[in-house]
Short mmCIF file of C-alpha atoms in Angstrom, two decimals:
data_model
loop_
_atom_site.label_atom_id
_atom_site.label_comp_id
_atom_site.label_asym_id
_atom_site.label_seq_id
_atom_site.Cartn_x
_atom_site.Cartn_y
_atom_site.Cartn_z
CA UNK A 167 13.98 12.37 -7.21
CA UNK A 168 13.44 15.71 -9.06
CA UNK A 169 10.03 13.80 -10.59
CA UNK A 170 9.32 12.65 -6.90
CA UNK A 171 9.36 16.27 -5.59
CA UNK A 172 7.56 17.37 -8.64
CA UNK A 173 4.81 15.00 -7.21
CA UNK A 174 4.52 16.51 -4.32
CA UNK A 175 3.86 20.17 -5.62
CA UNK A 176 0.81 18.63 -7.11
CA UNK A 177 -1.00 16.15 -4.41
CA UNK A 178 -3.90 17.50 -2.64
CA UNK A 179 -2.22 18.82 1.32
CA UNK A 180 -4.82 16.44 2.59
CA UNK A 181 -2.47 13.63 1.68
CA UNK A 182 0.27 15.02 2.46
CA UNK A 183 2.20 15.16 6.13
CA UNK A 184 0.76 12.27 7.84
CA UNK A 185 1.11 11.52 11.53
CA UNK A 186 4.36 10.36 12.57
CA UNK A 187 4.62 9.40 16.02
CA UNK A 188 6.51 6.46 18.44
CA UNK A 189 3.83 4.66 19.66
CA UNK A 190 5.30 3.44 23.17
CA UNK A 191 1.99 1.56 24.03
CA UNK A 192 3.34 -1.23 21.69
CA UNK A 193 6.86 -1.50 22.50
CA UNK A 194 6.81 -3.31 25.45
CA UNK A 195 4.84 -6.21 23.52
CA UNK A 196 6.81 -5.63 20.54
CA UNK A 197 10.75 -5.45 22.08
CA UNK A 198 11.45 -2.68 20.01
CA UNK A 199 10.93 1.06 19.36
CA UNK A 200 8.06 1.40 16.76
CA UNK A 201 6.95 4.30 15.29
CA UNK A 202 3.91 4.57 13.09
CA UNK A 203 3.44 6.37 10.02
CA UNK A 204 -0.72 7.41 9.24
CA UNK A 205 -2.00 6.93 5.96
CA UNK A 206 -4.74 6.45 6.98
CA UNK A 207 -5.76 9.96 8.13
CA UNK A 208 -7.20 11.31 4.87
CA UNK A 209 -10.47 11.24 2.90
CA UNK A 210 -10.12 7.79 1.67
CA UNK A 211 -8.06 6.51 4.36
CA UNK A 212 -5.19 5.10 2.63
CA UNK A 213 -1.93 6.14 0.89
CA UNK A 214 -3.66 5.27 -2.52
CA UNK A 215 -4.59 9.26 -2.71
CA UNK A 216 -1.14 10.26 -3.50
CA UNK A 217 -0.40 8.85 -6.64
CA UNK A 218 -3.94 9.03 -8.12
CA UNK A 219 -3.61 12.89 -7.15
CA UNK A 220 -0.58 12.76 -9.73
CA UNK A 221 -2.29 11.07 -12.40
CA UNK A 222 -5.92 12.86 -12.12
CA UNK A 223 -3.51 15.96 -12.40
CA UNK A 224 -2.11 15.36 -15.23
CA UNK A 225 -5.57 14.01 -16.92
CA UNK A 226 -7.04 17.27 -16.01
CA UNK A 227 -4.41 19.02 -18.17
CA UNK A 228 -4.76 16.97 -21.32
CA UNK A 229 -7.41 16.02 -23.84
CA UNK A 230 -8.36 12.77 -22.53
CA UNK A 231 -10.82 12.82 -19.57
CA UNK A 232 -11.49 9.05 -18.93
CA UNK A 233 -9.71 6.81 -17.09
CA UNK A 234 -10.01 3.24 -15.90
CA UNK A 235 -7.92 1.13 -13.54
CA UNK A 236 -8.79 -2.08 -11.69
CA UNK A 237 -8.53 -2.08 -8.45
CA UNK A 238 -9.14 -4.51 -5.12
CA UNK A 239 -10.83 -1.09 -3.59
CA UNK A 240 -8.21 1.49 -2.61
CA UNK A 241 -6.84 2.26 -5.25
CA UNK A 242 -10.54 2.95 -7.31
CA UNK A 243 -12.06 4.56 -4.25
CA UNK A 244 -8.59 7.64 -4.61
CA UNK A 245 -9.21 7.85 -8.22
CA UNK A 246 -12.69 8.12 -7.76
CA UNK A 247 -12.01 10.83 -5.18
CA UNK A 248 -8.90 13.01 -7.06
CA UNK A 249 -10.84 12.92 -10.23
CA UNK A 250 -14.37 14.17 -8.75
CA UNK A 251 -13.48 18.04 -8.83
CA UNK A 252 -11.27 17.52 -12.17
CA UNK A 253 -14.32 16.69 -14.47
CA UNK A 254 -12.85 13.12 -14.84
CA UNK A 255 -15.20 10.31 -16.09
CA UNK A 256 -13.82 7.27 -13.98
CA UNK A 257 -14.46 3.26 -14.38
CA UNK A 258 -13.27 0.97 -11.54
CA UNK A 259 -13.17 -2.35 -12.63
CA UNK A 260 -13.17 -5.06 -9.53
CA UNK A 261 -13.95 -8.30 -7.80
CA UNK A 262 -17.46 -8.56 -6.98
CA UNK A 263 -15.79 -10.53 -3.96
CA UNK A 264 -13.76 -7.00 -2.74
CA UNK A 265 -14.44 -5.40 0.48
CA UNK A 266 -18.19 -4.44 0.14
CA UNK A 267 -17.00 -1.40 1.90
CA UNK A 268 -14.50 -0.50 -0.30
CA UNK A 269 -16.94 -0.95 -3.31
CA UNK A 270 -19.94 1.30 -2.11
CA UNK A 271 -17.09 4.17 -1.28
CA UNK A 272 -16.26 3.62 -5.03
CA UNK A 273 -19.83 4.59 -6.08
CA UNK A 274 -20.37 7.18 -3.83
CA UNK A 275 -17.47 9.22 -5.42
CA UNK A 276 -19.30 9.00 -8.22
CA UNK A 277 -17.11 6.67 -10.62
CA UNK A 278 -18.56 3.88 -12.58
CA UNK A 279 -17.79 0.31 -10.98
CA UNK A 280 -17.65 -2.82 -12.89
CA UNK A 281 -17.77 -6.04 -11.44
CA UNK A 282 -16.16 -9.01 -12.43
CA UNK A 283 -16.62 -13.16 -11.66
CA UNK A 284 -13.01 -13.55 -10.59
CA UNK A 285 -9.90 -11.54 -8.80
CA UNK A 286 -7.99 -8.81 -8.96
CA UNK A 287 -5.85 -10.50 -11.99
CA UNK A 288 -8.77 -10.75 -13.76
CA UNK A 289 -9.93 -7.23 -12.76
CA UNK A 290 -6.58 -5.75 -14.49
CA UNK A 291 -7.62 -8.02 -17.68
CA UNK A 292 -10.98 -6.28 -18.16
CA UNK A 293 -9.51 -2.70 -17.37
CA UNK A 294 -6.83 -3.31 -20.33
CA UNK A 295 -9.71 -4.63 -22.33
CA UNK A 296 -11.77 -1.49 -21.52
CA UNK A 297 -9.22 1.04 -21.88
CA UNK A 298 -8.27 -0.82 -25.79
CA UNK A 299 -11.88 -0.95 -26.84
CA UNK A 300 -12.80 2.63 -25.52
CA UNK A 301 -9.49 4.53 -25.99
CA UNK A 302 -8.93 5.90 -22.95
CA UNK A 303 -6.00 5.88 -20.34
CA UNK A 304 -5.49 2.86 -18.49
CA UNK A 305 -3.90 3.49 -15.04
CA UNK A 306 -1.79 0.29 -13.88
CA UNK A 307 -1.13 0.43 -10.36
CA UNK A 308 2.65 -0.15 -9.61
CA UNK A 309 3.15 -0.47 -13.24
CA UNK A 310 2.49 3.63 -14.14
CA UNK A 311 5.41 5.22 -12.56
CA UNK A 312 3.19 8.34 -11.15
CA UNK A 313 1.83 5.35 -8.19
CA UNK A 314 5.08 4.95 -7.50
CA UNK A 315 6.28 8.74 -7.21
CA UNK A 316 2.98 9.83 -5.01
CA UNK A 317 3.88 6.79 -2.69
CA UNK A 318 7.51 7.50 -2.48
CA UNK A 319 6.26 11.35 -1.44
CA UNK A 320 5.81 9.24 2.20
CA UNK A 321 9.24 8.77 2.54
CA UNK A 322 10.29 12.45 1.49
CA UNK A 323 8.55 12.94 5.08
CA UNK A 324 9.86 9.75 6.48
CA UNK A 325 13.54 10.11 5.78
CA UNK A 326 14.88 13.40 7.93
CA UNK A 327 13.25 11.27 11.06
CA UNK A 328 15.42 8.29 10.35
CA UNK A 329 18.33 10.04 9.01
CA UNK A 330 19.97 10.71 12.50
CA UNK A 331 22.62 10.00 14.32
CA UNK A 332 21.14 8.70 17.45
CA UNK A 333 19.19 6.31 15.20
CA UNK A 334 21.46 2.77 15.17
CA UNK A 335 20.17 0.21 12.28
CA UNK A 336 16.94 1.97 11.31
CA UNK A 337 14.18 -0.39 9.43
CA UNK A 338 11.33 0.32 7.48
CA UNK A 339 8.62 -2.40 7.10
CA UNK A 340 6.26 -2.01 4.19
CA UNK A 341 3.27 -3.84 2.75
CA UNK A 342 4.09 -5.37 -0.34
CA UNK A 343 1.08 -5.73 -2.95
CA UNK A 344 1.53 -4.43 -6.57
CA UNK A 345 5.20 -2.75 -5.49
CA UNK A 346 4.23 0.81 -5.43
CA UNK A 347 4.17 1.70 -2.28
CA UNK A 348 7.42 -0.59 -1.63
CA UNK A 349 9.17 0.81 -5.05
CA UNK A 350 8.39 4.24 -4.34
CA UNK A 351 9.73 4.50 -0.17
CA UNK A 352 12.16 2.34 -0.76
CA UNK A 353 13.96 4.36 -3.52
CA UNK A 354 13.63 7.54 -1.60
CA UNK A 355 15.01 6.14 1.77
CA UNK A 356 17.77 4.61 -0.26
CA UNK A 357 18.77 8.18 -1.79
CA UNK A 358 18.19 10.30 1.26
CA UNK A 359 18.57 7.77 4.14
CA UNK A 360 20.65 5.25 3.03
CA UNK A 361 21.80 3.51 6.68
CA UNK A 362 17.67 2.34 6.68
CA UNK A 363 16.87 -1.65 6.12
CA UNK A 364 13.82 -1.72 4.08
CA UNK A 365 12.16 -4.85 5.08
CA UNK A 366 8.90 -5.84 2.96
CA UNK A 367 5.84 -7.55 4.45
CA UNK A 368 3.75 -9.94 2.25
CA UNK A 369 1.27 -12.57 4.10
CA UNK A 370 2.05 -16.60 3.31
CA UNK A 371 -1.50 -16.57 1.65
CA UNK A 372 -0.56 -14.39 -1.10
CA UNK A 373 3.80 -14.94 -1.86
CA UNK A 374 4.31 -14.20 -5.90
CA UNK A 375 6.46 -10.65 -5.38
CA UNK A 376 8.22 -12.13 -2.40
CA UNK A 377 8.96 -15.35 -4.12
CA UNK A 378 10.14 -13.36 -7.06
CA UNK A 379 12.38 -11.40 -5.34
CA UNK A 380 14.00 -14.31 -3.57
CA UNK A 381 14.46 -15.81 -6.56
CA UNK A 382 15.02 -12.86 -8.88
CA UNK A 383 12.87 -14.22 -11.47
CA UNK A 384 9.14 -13.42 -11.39
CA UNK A 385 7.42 -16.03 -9.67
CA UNK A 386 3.34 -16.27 -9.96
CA UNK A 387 0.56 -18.23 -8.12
CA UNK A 388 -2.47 -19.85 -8.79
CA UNK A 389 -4.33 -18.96 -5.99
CA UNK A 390 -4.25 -16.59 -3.30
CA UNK A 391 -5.51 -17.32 0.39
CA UNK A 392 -5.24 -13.92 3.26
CA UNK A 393 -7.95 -11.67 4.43
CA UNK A 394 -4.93 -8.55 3.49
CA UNK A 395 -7.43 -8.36 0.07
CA UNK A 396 -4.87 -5.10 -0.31
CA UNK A 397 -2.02 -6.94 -1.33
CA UNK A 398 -3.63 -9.96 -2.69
CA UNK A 399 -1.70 -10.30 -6.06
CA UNK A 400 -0.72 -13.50 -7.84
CA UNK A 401 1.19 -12.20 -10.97
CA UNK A 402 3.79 -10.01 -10.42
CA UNK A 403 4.77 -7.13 -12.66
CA UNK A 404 8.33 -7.74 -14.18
CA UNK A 405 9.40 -3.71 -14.26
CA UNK A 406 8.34 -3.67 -10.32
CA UNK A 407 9.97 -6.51 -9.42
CA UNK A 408 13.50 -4.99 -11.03
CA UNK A 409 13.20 -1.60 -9.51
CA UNK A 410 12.16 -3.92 -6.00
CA UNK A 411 15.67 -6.07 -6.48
CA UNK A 412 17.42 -2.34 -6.35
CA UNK A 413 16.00 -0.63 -2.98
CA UNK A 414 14.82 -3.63 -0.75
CA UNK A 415 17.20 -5.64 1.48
CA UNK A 416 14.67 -8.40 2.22
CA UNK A 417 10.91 -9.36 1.77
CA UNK A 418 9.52 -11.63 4.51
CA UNK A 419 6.34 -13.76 4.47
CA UNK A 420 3.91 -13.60 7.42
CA UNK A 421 1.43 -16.12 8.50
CA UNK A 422 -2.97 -15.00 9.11
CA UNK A 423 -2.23 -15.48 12.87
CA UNK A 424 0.35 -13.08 13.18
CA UNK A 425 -1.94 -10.79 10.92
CA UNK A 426 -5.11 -10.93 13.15
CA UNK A 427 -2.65 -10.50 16.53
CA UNK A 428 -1.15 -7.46 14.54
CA UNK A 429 -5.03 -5.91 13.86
CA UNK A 430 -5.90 -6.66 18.08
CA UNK A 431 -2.48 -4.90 18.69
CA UNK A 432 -2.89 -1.92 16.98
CA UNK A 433 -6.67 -1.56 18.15
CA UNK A 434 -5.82 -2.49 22.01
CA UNK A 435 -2.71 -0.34 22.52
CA UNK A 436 -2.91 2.37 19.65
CA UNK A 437 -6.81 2.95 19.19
CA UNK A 438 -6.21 2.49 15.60
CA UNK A 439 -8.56 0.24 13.60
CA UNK A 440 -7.12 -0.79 10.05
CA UNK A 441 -7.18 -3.26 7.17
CA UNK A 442 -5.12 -6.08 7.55
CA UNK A 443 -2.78 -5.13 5.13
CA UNK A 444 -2.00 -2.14 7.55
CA UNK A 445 -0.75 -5.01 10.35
CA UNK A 446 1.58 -6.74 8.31
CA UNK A 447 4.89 -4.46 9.59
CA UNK A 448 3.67 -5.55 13.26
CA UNK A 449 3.23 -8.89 11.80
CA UNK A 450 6.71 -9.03 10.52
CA UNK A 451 8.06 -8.05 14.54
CA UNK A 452 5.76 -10.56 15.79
CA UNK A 453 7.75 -13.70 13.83
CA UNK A 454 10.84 -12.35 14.07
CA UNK A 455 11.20 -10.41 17.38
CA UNK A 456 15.00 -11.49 17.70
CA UNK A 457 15.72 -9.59 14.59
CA UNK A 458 13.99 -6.24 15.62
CA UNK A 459 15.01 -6.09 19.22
CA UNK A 460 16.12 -3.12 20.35
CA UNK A 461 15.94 -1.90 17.13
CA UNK A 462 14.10 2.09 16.08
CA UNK A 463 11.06 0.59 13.88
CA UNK A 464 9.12 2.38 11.34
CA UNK A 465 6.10 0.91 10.08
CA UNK A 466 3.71 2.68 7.15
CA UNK A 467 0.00 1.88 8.30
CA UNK A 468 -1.18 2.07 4.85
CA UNK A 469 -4.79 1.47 4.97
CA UNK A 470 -8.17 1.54 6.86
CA UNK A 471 -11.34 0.30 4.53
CA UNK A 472 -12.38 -2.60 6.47
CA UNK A 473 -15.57 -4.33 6.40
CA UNK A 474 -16.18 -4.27 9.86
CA UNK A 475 -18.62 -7.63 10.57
CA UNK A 476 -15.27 -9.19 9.34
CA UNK A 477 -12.74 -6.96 11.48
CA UNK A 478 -14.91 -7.75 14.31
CA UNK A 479 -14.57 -11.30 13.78
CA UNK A 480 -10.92 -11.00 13.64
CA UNK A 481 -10.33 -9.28 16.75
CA UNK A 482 -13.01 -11.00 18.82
CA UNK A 483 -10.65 -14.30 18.06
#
C-alpha cells in the first residue's frame, strides 16, 4: 500500500481523480444502482496512463532511457505519451491487426512502432526479443508490478465511496485482460474496503485468465475471438494469476451480444462512447441481472480508442 501511495505522488494529476458519478439513466434498464468510474477522461483516454507515468518516472531518473513494451494499443499509446517530456526513446511493438486508431496515436506521440504478422502473444515475444538484443528495459504489462500500482491508484479514489455504511453488498466489476488493472483495484479495495465483491469481466471470445482462475492453474488458448482487442490475451501470466486468486471473489465470462448491447447502453443513456472492453461491467449486469439487483454497482470504464467505422457498426446493430 505504502508503494501504491508512493505511485500516486508521481502520476501526472491528469490521470488522477477521475469522474465518479451514479449514472441513474441506466438503472432502470440495468435493475441496479450503477455508478461509473472515467478513465477515460485523460489524454490518452484510458487508465493505461497511470502506471506508465510510474515507470517513465523512474526511467527518467536512471541511466537507461529506452524502453519497449508490446502492446494491443493502450498501453503503447501511455508510454508513448509519459515518456515524450522525459527524453525517453520508446518502441511499441504490436499487431498490425490492432485498432488502426490506437496505432496512429502511437506514432503521433512520437514512439517507434513495430508491427508484427500475428497477436498480442506474439507482440510480447518480439518486445522480449528486442529488449535482449538491444539492452534496454522491457516493460511487461501486468507482469512489472509499477502497472499494477498506477492501476490500483483508481481504487485509492474508489474505496472511501464504497466504504459506507449505507452501502449493503457493494461490487466492483472490472475488465480482465493482462490482470493489472484487476490485480491492482482489487488489492486496494480488499485492504481499505473490504465488505466490496470484486467481480471480473472477461468476454467468452477470449477466457485463458478466467479459466485459470476457476481452475487455479493457468489455463491458455489457442485462439482468441471478441472485438474487446483490450483484453484479448491467450496466455496468462502465472505471478498475475496468484496475486488474482488473493483479491477477486469471482471472474465471469460474457458473450459479444451482451458486449455490443453494453456499448448502445452506455452511448444511448450516458453519452459516453467507449471501447468494448469499457462495456464488459454492463455486460456482466446484463447476463446476470438476478445477481446485481438492487445491488450499489461500480463499474471502471477503462477505455475509449475505438475505431469508429467499427463502433458504428456495432451500435447501428
Amino acid at each position: 500500500m505504502d508503494r501504491i501511495r508512493a505511485a500516486r505522488e508521481v502520476i501526472d494529476p491528469v490521470f488522477l481523480d477521475s469522474p465518479l458519478y451514479r449514472c441513474e439513466a441506466l438503472e432502470p434498464l440495468l435493475g441496479c444502482a450503477i455508478s461509473i468510474k472515467l478513465e477515460t477522461a485523460n489524454p490518452v483516454r484510458s487508465f493505461k496512463g497511470r502506471g506508465t507515468e510510474v515507470v517513465a518516472s523512474q526511467l527518467a531518473g536512471s541511466d537507461s532511457r529506452a524502453v519497449v513494451c508490446a502492446s494491443a494499443g493502450n498501453l503503447g499509446q501511455a508510454l508513448a505519451w509519459s515518456s515524450r517530456d522525459r527524453g525517453l526513446d520508446v518502441t511499441v511493438v504490436a499487431s498490425r491487426f490492432a485498432t488502426t486508431t490506437k496505432l496512429d496515436r502511437i506514432r503521433a506521440l512520437g514512439a517507434k512502432l513495430e508491427l508484427v504478422d500475428g497477436d498480442h502473444e506474439l507482440a510480447r515475444e518480439r518486445a522480449a526479443a528486442i529488449a535482449q538484443y538491444d539492452g534496454i528495459r522491457l516493460l511487461e504489462d501486468s507482469l512489472d508490478l509499477e502497472t499494477c500500482e498506477g492501476a490500483a491508484t483508481i481504487a485509492l479514489e474508489l474505496a472511501p465511496h464504497i466504504d459506507q455504511p449505507r452501502i449493503d453488498r457493494p461490487v466492483v466489476l472490472i475488465a480482465l485482460g493482462g490482470g493489472a488493472l484487476a490485480t491492482g483495484v482489487g488489492y486496494v479495495l480488499k485492504s481499505l474496503a473490504p465488505a466490496v465483491e470484486v467481480i471480473c469481466v472477461q468476454p467468452l471470445g477470449a477466457p485463458a485468465l478466467t479459466h485459470s482462475w476457476h481452475q487455479r492453474r493457468v489455463v491458455t488458448t489457442d485462439a482468441i475471438n471478441t472485438i474487446a482487442d483490450g483484453v484479448a490475451g491467450r496466455i496468462p501470466i502465472p505471478e498475475v494469476l496468484d496475486d488474482l486468486l488473493v483479491v477477486a471473489d469471482d471472474a465471469v465470462l460474457v458473450p459479444e451480444s451482451s458486449i455490443v448491447t453494453g456499448l448502445r447502453m452506455l452511448l444511448d443513456h450516458a453519452g459516453l462512447v467507449v471501447e468494448p472492453s469499457a462495456a464488459l461491467g454492463i455486460a456482466a449486469i446484463l447476463e446476470d441481472r438476478d445477481r446485481f439487483a438492487g445491488r450499489q454497482v461500480f463499474t471502471i470504464v477503462c477505455g475509449s480508442n475505438v475505431d469508429l467505422d467499427k463502433y458504428r457498426r456495432w451500435v447501428s446493430l
